[in-house]
Amino acid sequence: MLSKDSDKKLFLIDAYALIFRAYYAFIKNPRINSKGINTSAVFGFTNALLEVIRNEKPTHLAVVFDPPGGSFRTEVFEEYKANRDETPEDIKISVPLIHR
């Protein structure tokens, strides 16, 4: 049986916002795996995603990643994200794992 449109629930997840939030949530007590890799971002991202699925029961869900090499925003506004620190190496390592 098809559900009514009003029964549908869509969630759009900003991947990088959640990845950074997860990484910094464990900054004082990072999650390190047996290979010595900091998996805090992977762990926190996965837990948050599972929590959304479990608690909100979306009918549709999409995780959206920033495109590689930036976006049109830097062309329009040079100062877009210009004052941000370099992305921590542990996050750079985690992104491909999360992307899978």
XYZ file of N, CA and C in Angstrom:
300
model
N 0.843 -1.182 0.000
C 0.000 0.000 0.000
C 0.890 1.247 0.000
N 0.601 2.182 -0.873
C 1.363 3.423 -0.939
C 0.933 4.366 0.169
N 1.895 5.044 0.729
C 1.569 6.006 1.778
C 1.196 7.342 1.159
N 0.474 8.128 1.914
C 0.132 9.483 1.481
C 1.387 10.339 1.501
N 1.381 11.393 0.692
C 2.529 12.304 0.691
C 2.791 12.873 2.076
N 1.734 13.068 2.845
C 1.901 13.639 4.186
C 2.606 12.671 5.134
N 2.651 11.394 4.772
C 3.333 10.399 5.600
C 4.817 10.285 5.272
N 5.246 10.960 4.213
C 6.637 10.868 3.800
C 7.495 11.849 4.590
N 8.702 11.408 4.881
C 9.612 12.243 5.661
C 11.001 12.172 5.032
N 11.486 13.321 4.542
C 12.785 13.412 3.884
C 13.790 14.085 4.811
N 14.971 13.496 4.921
C 16.065 14.110 5.668
C 17.239 14.316 4.722
N 17.771 15.533 4.711
C 18.988 15.857 3.974
C 20.074 16.129 5.002
N 21.136 15.375 4.943
C 22.215 15.477 5.922
C 23.410 16.176 5.279
N 23.884 17.249 5.901
C 25.100 17.936 5.462
C 26.278 17.137 6.019
N 26.903 16.346 5.171
C 27.935 15.410 5.613
C 29.081 16.095 6.343
N 29.622 17.153 5.755
C 30.799 17.779 6.368
C 30.476 18.456 7.695
N 29.303 19.028 7.822
C 28.914 19.618 9.109
C 28.876 18.539 10.185
N 28.316 17.400 9.840
C 28.216 16.305 10.801
C 29.583 15.665 11.069
N 30.412 15.558 10.052
C 31.759 14.989 10.217
C 32.592 15.848 11.172
N 32.595 17.159 10.956
C 33.363 18.051 11.832
C 32.809 18.025 13.252
N 31.497 18.052 13.375
C 30.874 18.013 14.704
C 31.269 16.729 15.436
N 31.212 15.603 14.736
C 31.559 14.320 15.343
C 33.033 14.279 15.746
N 33.895 14.762 14.876
C 35.334 14.761 15.159
C 35.645 15.574 16.413
N 35.120 16.785 16.486
C 35.430 17.659 17.617
C 34.709 17.247 18.897
N 33.650 16.473 18.788
C 32.967 15.972 19.986
C 33.875 15.030 20.778
N 34.790 14.371 20.082
C 35.697 13.418 20.728
C 37.131 13.931 20.807
N 37.319 15.225 20.645
C 38.670 15.786 20.564
C 39.503 15.513 21.827
N 38.864 15.494 23.000
C 39.602 15.246 24.249
C 39.805 13.759 24.512
N 38.978 12.928 23.898
C 39.067 11.483 24.084
C 38.806 10.808 22.739
N 39.752 10.942 21.798
C 39.521 10.423 20.443
C 39.369 8.906 20.406
N 38.614 8.448 19.435
C 38.405 7.020 19.208
C 39.499 6.544 18.245
N 40.413 5.750 18.754
C 41.538 5.250 17.963
C 41.354 3.746 17.763
N 41.425 3.291 16.514
C 41.244 1.861 16.263
C 42.553 1.094 16.474
N 42.518 -0.209 16.254
C 43.688 -1.063 16.507
C 44.864 -0.757 15.578
N 44.605 -0.059 14.470
C 45.673 0.322 13.542
C 46.226 1.708 13.847
N 45.719 2.326 14.922
C 46.191 3.643 15.317
C 45.526 4.796 14.585
N 44.441 4.519 13.872
C 43.738 5.551 13.104
C 42.638 6.170 13.963
N 42.585 7.492 13.961
C 41.540 8.211 14.688
C 40.227 8.045 13.923
N 39.296 7.329 14.518
C 38.005 7.060 13.874
C 36.866 7.842 14.529
N 37.197 8.905 15.233
C 36.178 9.703 15.923
C 35.108 10.214 14.968
N 35.526 10.750 13.817
C 34.566 11.299 12.858
C 33.669 10.201 12.302
N 34.256 9.053 11.985
C 33.480 7.926 11.449
C 32.488 7.437 12.495
N 32.966 7.258 13.711
C 32.129 6.772 14.808
C 30.973 7.730 15.088
N 31.285 9.002 15.264
C 30.254 9.991 15.574
C 29.272 10.185 14.440
N 29.765 10.225 13.200
C 28.899 10.376 12.027
C 27.925 9.205 11.933
N 28.453 7.992 12.054
C 27.619 6.792 11.950
C 26.575 6.749 13.055
N 26.983 7.050 14.277
C 26.023 7.057 15.388
C 24.923 8.088 15.176
N 25.290 9.279 14.715
C 24.291 10.326 14.479
C 23.324 9.919 13.375
N 23.849 9.329 12.312
C 23.004 8.887 11.205
C 22.046 7.784 11.660
N 22.558 6.829 12.407
C 21.708 5.757 12.931
C 20.638 6.303 13.872
N 20.998 7.312 14.646
C 20.030 7.930 15.556
C 18.890 8.591 14.782
N 19.215 9.281 13.703
C 18.179 9.899 12.864
C 17.258 8.820 12.295
N 17.850 7.759 11.773
C 17.054 6.676 11.186
C 16.167 6.022 12.238
N 16.740 5.739 13.385
C 16.012 5.056 14.453
C 14.906 5.929 15.052
N 15.215 7.187 15.333
C 14.261 8.053 16.030
C 13.254 8.734 15.116
N 13.687 9.107 13.923
C 12.818 9.875 13.028
C 12.120 9.020 11.978
N 12.654 7.843 11.712
C 12.094 6.913 10.737
C 11.776 7.586 9.393
N 12.795 8.158 8.757
C 12.549 8.826 7.476
C 12.175 7.825 6.383
N 11.326 8.272 5.459
C 11.024 7.445 4.290
C 12.097 7.648 3.224
N 12.756 8.797 3.273
C 13.825 9.128 2.329
C 14.941 9.834 3.097
N 16.176 9.541 2.702
C 17.314 10.157 3.370
C 18.442 10.313 2.350
N 19.087 11.466 2.359
C 20.239 11.703 1.483
C 21.335 12.372 2.296
N 22.553 11.919 2.082
C 23.724 12.528 2.705
C 24.447 13.293 1.601
N 24.659 14.583 1.827
C 25.211 15.461 0.801
C 26.627 15.887 1.184
N 27.574 15.645 0.270
C 28.975 16.016 0.466
C 29.305 17.229 -0.393
N 30.237 18.061 0.083
C 30.730 19.178 -0.722
C 31.489 18.615 -1.918
N 31.450 19.318 -3.045
C 32.204 18.832 -4.209
C 33.705 19.017 -3.991
N 34.523 18.160 -4.581
C 35.976 18.342 -4.447
C 36.416 19.626 -5.143
N 37.371 20.309 -4.537
C 37.906 21.517 -5.158
C 37.089 22.767 -4.936
N 36.154 22.738 -4.026
C 35.367 23.935 -3.742
C 34.119 24.041 -4.598
N 33.482 25.201 -4.505
C 32.229 25.403 -5.229
C 32.199 26.792 -5.849
N 31.107 27.086 -6.477
C 30.920 28.394 -7.112
C 30.954 29.528 -6.092
N 30.721 29.219 -4.834
C 30.653 30.268 -3.809
C 31.964 31.048 -3.691
N 33.084 30.358 -3.833
C 34.375 31.056 -3.743
C 34.605 31.960 -4.951
N 34.002 31.632 -6.082
C 34.093 32.506 -7.255
C 33.259 33.763 -7.055
N 32.101 33.599 -6.422
C 31.194 34.720 -6.184
C 31.697 35.585 -5.033
N 32.202 34.927 -3.986
C 32.630 35.628 -2.778
C 33.977 35.059 -2.341
N 35.044 35.766 -2.640
C 36.403 35.287 -2.379
C 36.644 34.903 -0.923
N 35.987 35.582 -0.015
C 36.205 35.354 1.417
C 35.430 34.154 1.961
N 34.675 33.469 1.115
C 33.889 32.319 1.567
C 34.823 31.268 2.179
N 34.636 31.001 3.445
C 35.433 30.037 4.220
C 36.932 30.350 4.219
N 37.297 31.598 3.919
C 38.713 31.975 3.813
C 39.438 31.959 5.154
N 38.731 32.179 6.236
C 39.372 32.270 7.552
C 39.394 30.949 8.313
N 38.980 29.891 7.673
C 38.959 28.599 8.356
C 40.357 27.995 8.411
N 40.592 27.268 9.503
C 41.849 26.530 9.632
C 41.859 25.382 8.624
N 43.039 24.873 8.369
C 43.192 23.704 7.499
C 42.425 22.530 8.111
N 41.812 21.720 7.285
C 41.086 20.538 7.762
C 42.075 19.581 8.419
N 41.766 19.120 9.643
C 42.663 18.176 10.317
C 42.880 16.914 9.470
N 44.082 16.396 9.514
C 44.443 15.206 8.731
C 43.541 14.021 9.068
N 43.167 13.878 10.343
C 42.291 12.772 10.745
C 40.936 12.842 10.044
N 40.442 14.043 9.795
C 39.179 14.190 9.065
C 39.390 13.829 7.600
N 40.492 14.281 7.025
C 40.785 13.950 5.619
C 40.848 12.437 5.413
N 41.399 11.735 6.386
C 41.483 10.273 6.318
C 40.105 9.640 6.491
N 39.259 10.246 7.309
C 37.940 9.692 7.620
C 36.917 9.855 6.504
N 37.019 10.933 5.739
C 35.995 11.231 4.725
C 35.788 10.085 3.731
N 36.842 9.508 3.150
C 36.599 8.392 2.220
C 35.911 7.192 2.887
N 36.217 6.960 4.154
C 35.567 5.864 4.882
C 34.081 6.145 5.060
N 33.750 7.367 5.371
C 32.350 7.763 5.553
C 31.631 7.775 4.209
N 32.318 8.213 3.196
C 31.722 8.328 1.862
C 31.276 6.974 1.318
N 31.942 5.921 1.732
C 31.576 4.579 1.271
C 30.222 4.230 1.782
